Amino acid sequence: MNVVVTGASGLLGWDVADAFEERGHKVTRFMGRKDIDLLDTKATCQAIRSACPDLVVHAAGYRDLDDLELHPRDGFKTNVLGTWNVIQGCRETSSKLIYISSDTVFDGARKTGGYNEFDTTCPVNAYGRTKVAAEKTIESLWGRSFIVRTALLFGYKGHRGNNFLFNVLDQLRTGNRISASIDQICCPSYTADLAHALVDLGESDWFGTYHISNSGSASRYEVSCAVAELSGLDAGLIVPAESDSTKVARRAKRTVFDSLVWPATFGYELPNWHDALRRCMESCGELEEGKR
Ligand SMILES: NC(=O)c1ccc[n+]([C@@H]2O[C@H](COP(=O)([O-])OP(=O)(O)OC[C@H]3O[C@@H](n4cnc5c(N)ncnc54)[C@H](OP(=O)(O)O)[C@@H]3O)[C@@H](O)[C@H]2O)c1
């Protein structure tokens, strides 16, 4: 297949582009705003037309929750108008579309069990509202689409700034205390594992909405402590905190997935997040000697 990946300079997009190439697909990488600004409708459609894609993976987005809460118009432009433009390019080329959405479409308060793909969305912050609006735009305009909700991504490719794993490692190495929320529980996901699942998805025609993440659930505090333990750094520097006391945007508290569609259609689940974190840290040389 000819595959276009938007946001290919980002944490997830980079791994997605690599994973499709590893499976023998021809990939055109849209590396970010300096390459193609997805807010420019004509430029976006022209760039997609030039690549003649069978599939577009739209992994570009604006994901700083607190910044987006303060500047919602900018967030809506990037996450919703940008998606609208990508949809137009897909319609012109009859290309399939994979859109990366998020567990923040849920409020994390109304369910004691996990969220499945058929649960009603109810975001608690501006970022979540942009993801719901993008999903609805796709559903109303382009049927050859997959909407993939995922959560708390960790990986080591793409921009280093705003990278969860490196933020924790950098702070611990400098001996700084960091606060990590204990009250936000989700299903953390390794970008490389998710990327391989997206290849399986993109090769299929089972359009619809999916919840895809690594198995198991954890708080940001638990994941941060696991990073410290696997790297041999001092987990004592990590201070458990309530998210609402430190953040601008409200956080959804428990957005664990109970994925129904993915295991039914593809017959496998992604490995446990802790095993995935170990593999991720080994791949980027951050795993402590003796922990292999
Ligand atoms: N990270 C997470 O924990 C997480 C969890 C759930 C869902 N998601 C979703 O997954 C997707 C990918 O997230 P990520 O963590 O990989 O994000 P990221 O590392 O911040 O990368 C975002 C990408 O989008 C590009 N981009 C932003 N605005 C653009 C524009 N106007 N035109 C063209 N490109 C633009 C960026 O390029 P430049 O900055 O170079 O312009 C970058 O390549 C997003 O939709 C996000 O909402 C992320």
mmCIF file of C-alpha atoms and ligand atoms in Angstrom:
data_model
loop_
_atom_site.group_PDB
_atom_site.id
_atom_site.type_symbol
_atom_site.label_atom_id
_atom_site.label_comp_id
_atom_site.label_asym_id
_atom_site.label_seq_id
_atom_site.Cartn_x
_atom_site.Cartn_y
_atom_site.Cartn_z
ATOM 1 C CA MET A 1 0.000 0.000 0.000
ATOM 2 C CA ASN A 2 0.936 3.654 -0.360
ATOM 3 C CA VAL A 3 0.656 5.103 3.137
ATOM 4 C CA VAL A 4 0.752 8.743 4.278
ATOM 5 C CA VAL A 5 1.593 9.359 7.945
ATOM 6 C CA THR A 6 0.817 12.831 9.336
ATOM 7 C CA GLY A 7 2.666 13.910 12.476
ATOM 8 C CA ALA A 8 5.598 11.715 11.444
ATOM 9 C CA SER A 9 8.006 13.895 13.459
ATOM 10 C CA GLY A 10 5.999 13.106 16.608
ATOM 11 C CA LEU A 11 6.171 10.408 19.265
ATOM 12 C CA LEU A 12 3.627 8.057 17.693
ATOM 13 C CA GLY A 13 3.833 9.071 14.024
ATOM 14 C CA TRP A 14 7.517 8.168 13.800
ATOM 15 C CA ASP A 15 6.936 4.615 15.036
ATOM 16 C CA VAL A 16 3.867 4.259 12.795
ATOM 17 C CA ALA A 17 5.859 5.224 9.696
ATOM 18 C CA ASP A 18 8.655 2.794 10.667
ATOM 19 C CA ALA A 19 6.174 -0.052 11.313
ATOM 20 C CA PHE A 20 4.456 0.302 7.902
ATOM 21 C CA GLU A 21 7.863 0.381 6.155
ATOM 22 C CA GLU A 22 8.975 -2.744 8.046
ATOM 23 C CA ARG A 23 5.911 -4.528 6.594
ATOM 24 C CA GLY A 24 6.871 -3.520 3.055
ATOM 25 C CA HIS A 25 4.520 -0.561 2.527
ATOM 26 C CA LYS A 26 5.655 2.651 0.804
ATOM 27 C CA VAL A 27 5.406 5.505 3.305
ATOM 28 C CA THR A 28 5.236 9.263 2.725
ATOM 29 C CA ARG A 29 6.013 11.086 5.971
ATOM 30 C CA PHE A 30 4.399 14.496 6.646
ATOM 31 C CA MET A 31 6.962 15.654 9.189
ATOM 32 C CA GLY A 32 5.015 18.505 10.788
ATOM 33 C CA ARG A 33 4.262 22.174 10.239
ATOM 34 C CA LYS A 34 7.590 22.948 8.606
ATOM 35 C CA ASP A 35 6.742 20.290 6.010
ATOM 36 C CA ILE A 36 2.954 20.677 5.455
ATOM 37 C CA ASP A 37 0.688 22.784 7.666
ATOM 38 C CA LEU A 38 -2.497 20.741 8.007
ATOM 39 C CA LEU A 39 -4.460 23.937 8.703
ATOM 40 C CA ASP A 40 -3.991 24.867 5.036
ATOM 41 C CA THR A 41 -6.795 23.017 3.216
ATOM 42 C CA LYS A 42 -5.437 23.326 -0.314
ATOM 43 C CA ALA A 43 -1.843 22.464 0.640
ATOM 44 C CA THR A 44 -3.028 19.435 2.654
ATOM 45 C CA CYS A 45 -5.231 18.092 -0.167
ATOM 46 C CA GLN A 46 -2.496 18.716 -2.732
ATOM 47 C CA ALA A 47 0.109 16.895 -0.605
ATOM 48 C CA ILE A 48 -2.209 13.931 -0.068
ATOM 49 C CA ARG A 49 -3.100 13.795 -3.792
ATOM 50 C CA SER A 50 0.610 13.797 -4.701
ATOM 51 C CA ALA A 51 1.240 10.732 -2.532
ATOM 52 C CA CYS A 52 -1.696 8.741 -4.096
ATOM 53 C CA PRO A 53 -2.318 6.954 -0.778
ATOM 54 C CA ASP A 54 -4.351 3.838 -0.129
ATOM 55 C CA LEU A 55 -4.265 4.777 3.568
ATOM 56 C CA VAL A 56 -3.635 7.949 5.581
ATOM 57 C CA VAL A 57 -2.667 7.568 9.247
ATOM 58 C CA HIS A 58 -3.493 10.900 10.863
ATOM 59 C CA ALA A 59 -1.224 11.023 13.913
ATOM 60 C CA ALA A 60 -0.692 14.809 13.914
ATOM 61 C CA GLY A 61 -2.328 16.664 16.762
ATOM 62 C CA TYR A 62 -2.075 19.117 19.614
ATOM 63 C CA ARG A 63 -1.965 17.252 22.910
ATOM 64 C CA ASP A 64 -0.877 19.683 25.639
ATOM 65 C CA LEU A 65 -4.023 19.538 27.784
ATOM 66 C CA ASP A 66 -3.263 22.594 29.925
ATOM 67 C CA ASP A 67 -2.155 24.786 27.024
ATOM 68 C CA LEU A 68 -5.213 23.731 25.049
ATOM 69 C CA GLU A 69 -7.505 24.604 27.978
ATOM 70 C CA LEU A 70 -6.071 28.133 27.894
ATOM 71 C CA HIS A 71 -6.145 28.375 24.077
ATOM 72 C CA PRO A 72 -9.103 26.212 22.976
ATOM 73 C CA ARG A 73 -9.479 27.914 19.578
ATOM 74 C CA ASP A 74 -5.920 26.916 18.607
ATOM 75 C CA GLY A 75 -6.611 23.395 19.827
ATOM 76 C CA PHE A 76 -9.825 23.116 17.821
ATOM 77 C CA LYS A 77 -8.039 24.390 14.726
ATOM 78 C CA THR A 78 -5.271 21.812 14.915
ATOM 79 C CA ASN A 79 -7.285 18.831 16.113
ATOM 80 C CA VAL A 80 -10.596 19.398 14.314
ATOM 81 C CA LEU A 81 -10.001 21.685 11.322
ATOM 82 C CA GLY A 82 -6.728 19.812 10.632
ATOM 83 C CA THR A 83 -8.649 16.533 10.671
ATOM 84 C CA TRP A 84 -11.359 18.008 8.402
ATOM 85 C CA ASN A 85 -8.639 18.912 5.882
ATOM 86 C CA VAL A 86 -7.119 15.425 6.039
ATOM 87 C CA ILE A 87 -10.597 13.926 5.469
ATOM 88 C CA GLN A 88 -10.979 16.032 2.299
ATOM 89 C CA GLY A 89 -7.678 14.634 1.028
ATOM 90 C CA CYS A 90 -8.837 11.087 1.804
ATOM 91 C CA ARG A 91 -12.162 11.659 -0.002
ATOM 92 C CA GLU A 92 -10.402 13.021 -3.099
ATOM 93 C CA THR A 93 -8.126 9.972 -3.269
ATOM 94 C CA SER A 94 -10.637 7.374 -1.903
ATOM 95 C CA SER A 95 -8.027 6.587 0.719
ATOM 96 C CA LYS A 96 -8.731 4.797 3.974
ATOM 97 C CA LEU A 97 -8.126 6.870 7.116
ATOM 98 C CA ILE A 98 -6.847 5.944 10.578
ATOM 99 C CA TYR A 99 -7.430 8.717 13.120
ATOM 100 C CA ILE A 100 -5.679 8.655 16.513
ATOM 101 C CA SER A 101 -8.061 9.619 19.275
ATOM 102 C CA SER A 102 -7.795 9.347 23.025
ATOM 103 C CA ASP A 103 -9.240 7.990 26.271
ATOM 104 C CA THR A 104 -9.935 11.634 27.192
ATOM 105 C CA VAL A 105 -13.205 11.412 25.241
ATOM 106 C CA PHE A 106 -14.522 9.861 28.498
ATOM 107 C CA ASP A 107 -15.002 11.559 31.868
ATOM 108 C CA GLY A 108 -13.566 8.644 33.824
ATOM 109 C CA ALA A 109 -16.272 8.940 36.447
ATOM 110 C CA ARG A 110 -19.391 7.203 35.237
ATOM 111 C CA LYS A 111 -18.136 3.610 34.931
ATOM 112 C CA THR A 112 -16.628 1.331 37.505
ATOM 113 C CA GLY A 113 -15.557 -1.166 34.839
ATOM 114 C CA GLY A 114 -13.626 -0.269 31.700
ATOM 115 C CA TYR A 115 -14.897 1.740 28.733
ATOM 116 C CA ASN A 116 -15.785 -0.144 25.581
ATOM 117 C CA GLU A 117 -16.081 1.281 22.073
ATOM 118 C CA PHE A 118 -19.861 1.694 22.364
ATOM 119 C CA ASP A 119 -19.859 3.829 25.514
ATOM 120 C CA THR A 120 -21.115 7.399 25.193
ATOM 121 C CA THR A 121 -18.396 10.033 25.100
ATOM 122 C CA CYS A 122 -18.352 12.734 27.790
ATOM 123 C CA PRO A 123 -15.083 14.723 27.906
ATOM 124 C CA VAL A 124 -14.175 16.863 30.931
ATOM 125 C CA ASN A 125 -11.692 19.224 29.260
ATOM 126 C CA ALA A 126 -11.123 21.167 26.027
ATOM 127 C CA TYR A 127 -8.653 18.609 24.663
ATOM 128 C CA GLY A 128 -11.230 15.828 25.065
ATOM 129 C CA ARG A 129 -13.835 17.995 23.331
ATOM 130 C CA THR A 130 -11.510 18.449 20.337
ATOM 131 C CA LYS A 131 -11.045 14.665 20.084
ATOM 132 C CA VAL A 132 -14.826 14.062 20.220
ATOM 133 C CA ALA A 133 -15.400 16.787 17.596
ATOM 134 C CA ALA A 134 -12.761 15.241 15.308
ATOM 135 C CA GLU A 135 -14.336 11.779 15.729
ATOM 136 C CA LYS A 136 -17.812 13.132 14.875
ATOM 137 C CA THR A 137 -16.436 14.974 11.842
ATOM 138 C CA ILE A 138 -14.911 11.742 10.551
ATOM 139 C CA GLU A 139 -18.079 9.736 11.224
ATOM 140 C CA SER A 140 -20.198 12.227 9.319
ATOM 141 C CA LEU A 141 -17.885 12.683 6.335
ATOM 142 C CA TRP A 142 -15.862 9.562 5.551
ATOM 143 C CA GLY A 143 -16.960 5.958 6.048
ATOM 144 C CA ARG A 144 -13.629 4.371 5.077
ATOM 145 C CA SER A 145 -12.242 5.330 8.479
ATOM 146 C CA PHE A 146 -10.881 3.736 11.624
ATOM 147 C CA ILE A 147 -10.979 5.746 14.844
ATOM 148 C CA VAL A 148 -8.403 4.461 17.333
ATOM 149 C CA ARG A 149 -8.593 5.596 20.946
ATOM 150 C CA THR A 150 -5.418 5.038 22.917
ATOM 151 C CA ALA A 151 -3.908 6.329 26.177
ATOM 152 C CA LEU A 152 -0.716 7.580 27.890
ATOM 153 C CA LEU A 153 1.796 6.897 25.126
ATOM 154 C CA PHE A 154 5.414 6.130 25.907
ATOM 155 C CA GLY A 155 8.174 5.675 23.362
ATOM 156 C CA TYR A 156 11.514 7.207 22.421
ATOM 157 C CA LYS A 157 11.227 8.418 18.823
ATOM 158 C CA GLY A 158 10.180 11.828 17.486
ATOM 159 C CA HIS A 159 10.414 15.195 19.282
ATOM 160 C CA ARG A 160 12.133 14.810 22.662
ATOM 161 C CA GLY A 161 10.193 17.667 24.274
ATOM 162 C CA ASN A 162 6.959 16.669 26.029
ATOM 163 C CA ASN A 163 8.033 13.005 26.030
ATOM 164 C CA PHE A 164 6.714 11.309 29.178
ATOM 165 C CA LEU A 165 9.555 8.755 29.467
ATOM 166 C CA PHE A 166 12.394 11.247 28.924
ATOM 167 C CA ASN A 167 10.753 13.840 31.181
ATOM 168 C CA VAL A 168 10.772 11.341 34.062
ATOM 169 C CA LEU A 169 14.334 10.159 33.339
ATOM 170 C CA ASP A 170 15.700 13.714 32.960
ATOM 171 C CA GLN A 171 14.155 14.880 36.237
ATOM 172 C CA LEU A 172 15.351 11.841 38.181
ATOM 173 C CA ARG A 173 18.893 12.162 36.773
ATOM 174 C CA THR A 174 19.128 15.763 37.898
ATOM 175 C CA GLY A 175 17.917 14.725 41.366
ATOM 176 C CA ASN A 176 14.718 16.807 41.123
ATOM 177 C CA ARG A 177 11.560 15.716 42.882
ATOM 178 C CA ILE A 178 8.652 15.205 40.498
ATOM 179 C CA SER A 179 4.984 14.936 41.265
ATOM 180 C CA ALA A 180 2.969 12.266 39.455
ATOM 181 C CA SER A 181 -0.764 11.747 39.693
ATOM 182 C CA ILE A 182 -2.111 8.774 41.588
ATOM 183 C CA ASP A 183 -5.730 9.420 40.690
ATOM 184 C CA GLN A 184 -5.584 9.179 36.895
ATOM 185 C CA ILE A 185 -5.745 5.510 35.929
ATOM 186 C CA CYS A 186 -5.572 4.398 32.299
ATOM 187 C CA CYS A 187 -4.031 1.740 30.046
ATOM 188 C CA PRO A 188 -0.509 2.984 29.184
ATOM 189 C CA SER A 189 0.641 2.198 25.659
ATOM 190 C CA TYR A 190 4.002 1.662 23.956
ATOM 191 C CA THR A 191 4.083 3.486 20.615
ATOM 192 C CA ALA A 192 5.878 0.593 18.855
ATOM 193 C CA ASP A 193 3.267 -1.969 19.981
ATOM 194 C CA LEU A 194 0.431 0.344 18.974
ATOM 195 C CA ALA A 195 2.105 1.040 15.617
ATOM 196 C CA HIS A 196 2.231 -2.680 14.749
ATOM 197 C CA ALA A 197 -1.447 -3.030 15.647
ATOM 198 C CA LEU A 198 -2.193 -0.056 13.375
ATOM 199 C CA VAL A 199 -0.520 -1.853 10.463
ATOM 200 C CA ASP A 200 -2.844 -4.844 10.973
ATOM 201 C CA LEU A 201 -5.787 -2.474 11.188
ATOM 202 C CA GLY A 202 -4.812 -0.443 8.114
ATOM 203 C CA GLU A 203 -4.399 -3.597 6.035
ATOM 204 C CA SER A 204 -8.017 -4.544 6.836
ATOM 205 C CA ASP A 205 -11.379 -3.106 5.820
ATOM 206 C CA TRP A 206 -13.012 -3.422 9.239
ATOM 207 C CA PHE A 207 -13.852 0.255 9.564
ATOM 208 C CA GLY A 208 -15.075 1.620 12.879
ATOM 209 C CA THR A 209 -13.983 2.642 16.358
ATOM 210 C CA TYR A 210 -11.364 0.741 18.370
ATOM 211 C CA HIS A 211 -9.808 0.993 21.813
ATOM 212 C CA ILE A 212 -6.175 -0.104 21.453
ATOM 213 C CA SER A 213 -3.649 0.007 24.283
ATOM 214 C CA ASN A 214 -1.267 -2.308 26.085
ATOM 215 C CA SER A 215 -2.935 -4.614 28.621
ATOM 216 C CA GLY A 216 -3.218 -3.715 32.286
ATOM 217 C CA SER A 217 -3.821 -0.365 33.894
ATOM 218 C CA ALA A 218 -1.797 2.054 35.993
ATOM 219 C CA SER A 219 -1.584 5.601 37.291
ATOM 220 C CA ARG A 220 1.070 8.022 36.083
ATOM 221 C CA TYR A 221 2.665 7.600 39.504
ATOM 222 C CA GLU A 222 2.943 3.811 39.009
ATOM 223 C CA VAL A 223 4.382 4.178 35.505
ATOM 224 C CA SER A 224 6.895 6.801 36.716
ATOM 225 C CA CYS A 225 7.989 4.480 39.551
ATOM 226 C CA ALA A 226 8.395 1.637 37.039
ATOM 227 C CA VAL A 227 10.628 3.889 34.894
ATOM 228 C CA ALA A 228 12.754 4.635 37.967
ATOM 229 C CA GLU A 229 12.962 0.961 38.937
ATOM 230 C CA LEU A 230 13.880 -0.244 35.418
ATOM 231 C CA SER A 231 16.530 2.469 34.968
ATOM 232 C CA GLY A 232 18.025 2.061 38.441
ATOM 233 C CA LEU A 233 17.144 5.642 39.462
ATOM 234 C CA ASP A 234 15.644 6.794 42.760
ATOM 235 C CA ALA A 235 11.862 6.258 42.828
ATOM 236 C CA GLY A 236 11.845 8.119 46.154
ATOM 237 C CA LEU A 237 12.041 11.378 44.185
ATOM 238 C CA ILE A 238 8.580 10.699 42.755
ATOM 239 C CA VAL A 239 5.848 12.280 44.866
ATOM 240 C CA PRO A 240 2.266 11.000 44.509
ATOM 241 C CA ALA A 241 -0.179 13.847 43.822
ATOM 242 C CA GLU A 242 -3.839 14.512 43.104
ATOM 243 C CA SER A 243 -4.029 15.745 39.497
ATOM 244 C CA ASP A 244 -6.551 18.525 40.121
ATOM 245 C CA SER A 245 -4.219 20.216 42.602
ATOM 246 C CA THR A 246 -1.455 20.755 40.044
ATOM 247 C CA LYS A 247 -3.100 21.149 36.614
ATOM 248 C CA VAL A 248 -5.035 23.783 34.654
ATOM 249 C CA ALA A 249 -7.260 21.371 32.718
ATOM 250 C CA ARG A 250 -9.496 18.969 34.610
ATOM 251 C CA ARG A 251 -8.326 15.362 34.303
ATOM 252 C CA ALA A 252 -10.538 12.349 33.729
ATOM 253 C CA LYS A 253 -9.880 9.999 36.613
ATOM 254 C CA ARG A 254 -10.353 6.392 35.502
ATOM 255 C CA THR A 255 -10.374 5.844 31.753
ATOM 256 C CA VAL A 256 -9.358 2.180 31.669
ATOM 257 C CA PHE A 257 -10.415 0.422 28.455
ATOM 258 C CA ASP A 258 -12.489 -2.717 28.218
ATOM 259 C CA SER A 259 -11.820 -3.248 24.531
ATOM 260 C CA LEU A 260 -14.450 -5.356 22.788
ATOM 261 C CA VAL A 261 -13.854 -4.756 19.071
ATOM 262 C CA TRP A 262 -10.075 -5.150 18.734
ATOM 263 C CA PRO A 263 -9.743 -8.657 20.272
ATOM 264 C CA ALA A 264 -12.891 -9.813 18.451
ATOM 265 C CA THR A 265 -11.683 -8.699 15.017
ATOM 266 C CA PHE A 266 -7.931 -9.300 15.226
ATOM 267 C CA GLY A 267 -7.750 -12.128 17.759
ATOM 268 C CA TYR A 268 -4.963 -10.823 19.971
ATOM 269 C CA GLU A 269 -4.312 -8.301 22.727
ATOM 270 C CA LEU A 270 -1.259 -6.101 23.143
ATOM 271 C CA PRO A 271 1.221 -7.221 25.857
ATOM 272 C CA ASN A 272 1.134 -5.904 29.413
ATOM 273 C CA TRP A 273 2.305 -2.268 29.728
ATOM 274 C CA HIS A 274 5.103 -3.140 32.203
ATOM 275 C CA ASP A 275 6.616 -5.678 29.805
ATOM 276 C CA ALA A 276 6.229 -3.096 27.021
ATOM 277 C CA LEU A 277 7.980 -0.428 29.112
ATOM 278 C CA ARG A 278 10.911 -2.788 29.742
ATOM 279 C CA ARG A 279 11.242 -3.483 25.973
ATOM 280 C CA CYS A 280 10.958 0.230 25.200
ATOM 281 C CA MET A 281 13.678 1.140 27.713
ATOM 282 C CA GLU A 282 15.921 -1.665 26.471
ATOM 283 C CA SER A 283 15.517 -0.434 22.874
ATOM 284 C CA CYS A 284 16.553 3.121 23.768
ATOM 285 C CA GLY A 285 19.419 2.047 26.051
ATOM 286 C CA GLU A 286 17.759 3.181 29.299
ATOM 287 C CA LEU A 287 17.349 -0.250 30.945
ATOM 288 C CA GLU A 288 19.723 -0.762 33.878
ATOM 289 C CA GLU A 289 22.414 -3.447 33.463
ATOM 290 C CA GLY A 290 21.194 -6.707 34.981
ATOM 291 C CA LYS A 291 17.495 -5.933 34.337
ATOM 292 C CA ARG A 292 17.488 -7.541 30.851
HETATM 293 N N1 LIG B 1 0.910 11.203 23.774
HETATM 294 C C1 LIG B 1 -0.126 10.618 24.367
HETATM 295 O O1 LIG B 1 -0.057 10.225 25.554
HETATM 296 C C2 LIG B 1 -1.420 10.401 23.600
HETATM 297 C C3 LIG B 1 -2.445 9.644 24.197
HETATM 298 C C4 LIG B 1 -3.638 9.430 23.487
HETATM 299 C C5 LIG B 1 -3.789 9.953 22.210
HETATM 300 N N2 LIG B 1 -2.782 10.685 21.669
HETATM 301 C C6 LIG B 1 -2.988 11.250 20.317
HETATM 302 O O2 LIG B 1 -2.058 10.637 19.442
HETATM 303 C C7 LIG B 1 -1.701 11.550 18.404
HETATM 304 C C8 LIG B 1 -0.182 11.621 18.329
HETATM 305 O O3 LIG B 1 0.299 12.091 19.576
HETATM 306 P P1 LIG B 1 1.852 12.250 19.852
HETATM 307 O O4 LIG B 1 2.040 11.990 21.308
HETATM 308 O O5 LIG B 1 2.660 11.482 18.850
HETATM 309 O O6 LIG B 1 2.025 13.817 19.586
HETATM 310 P P2 LIG B 1 3.365 14.675 19.350
HETATM 311 O O7 LIG B 1 4.589 13.904 19.712
HETATM 312 O O8 LIG B 1 3.120 15.985 20.017
HETATM 313 O O9 LIG B 1 3.375 14.879 17.771
HETATM 314 C C9 LIG B 1 2.393 15.666 17.175
HETATM 315 C C10 LIG B 1 2.704 15.767 15.697
HETATM 316 O O10 LIG B 1 1.713 16.589 15.078
HETATM 317 C C11 LIG B 1 2.370 17.533 14.242
HETATM 318 N N3 LIG B 1 1.529 18.712 14.065
HETATM 319 C C12 LIG B 1 0.978 19.482 15.033
HETATM 320 N N4 LIG B 1 0.299 20.511 14.466
HETATM 321 C C13 LIG B 1 0.410 20.370 13.122
HETATM 322 C C14 LIG B 1 -0.050 21.105 11.997
HETATM 323 N N5 LIG B 1 -0.807 22.214 12.128
HETATM 324 N N6 LIG B 1 0.298 20.673 10.755
HETATM 325 C C15 LIG B 1 1.057 19.573 10.599
HETATM 326 N N7 LIG B 1 1.519 18.826 11.609
HETATM 327 C C16 LIG B 1 1.215 19.231 12.858
HETATM 328 C C17 LIG B 1 3.661 17.817 14.984
HETATM 329 O O11 LIG B 1 4.619 18.372 14.123
HETATM 330 P P3 LIG B 1 5.402 19.740 14.422
HETATM 331 O O12 LIG B 1 5.302 20.016 15.894
HETATM 332 O O13 LIG B 1 6.802 19.422 13.981
HETATM 333 O O14 LIG B 1 4.739 20.767 13.597
HETATM 334 C C18 LIG B 1 4.064 16.404 15.393
HETATM 335 O O15 LIG B 1 4.652 15.713 14.326
HETATM 336 C C19 LIG B 1 -2.390 12.879 18.740
HETATM 337 O O16 LIG B 1 -3.588 12.997 18.014
HETATM 338 C C20 LIG B 1 -2.728 12.742 20.231
HETATM 339 O O17 LIG B 1 -3.878 13.487 20.562
HETATM 340 C C21 LIG B 1 -1.599 10.910 22.313
#
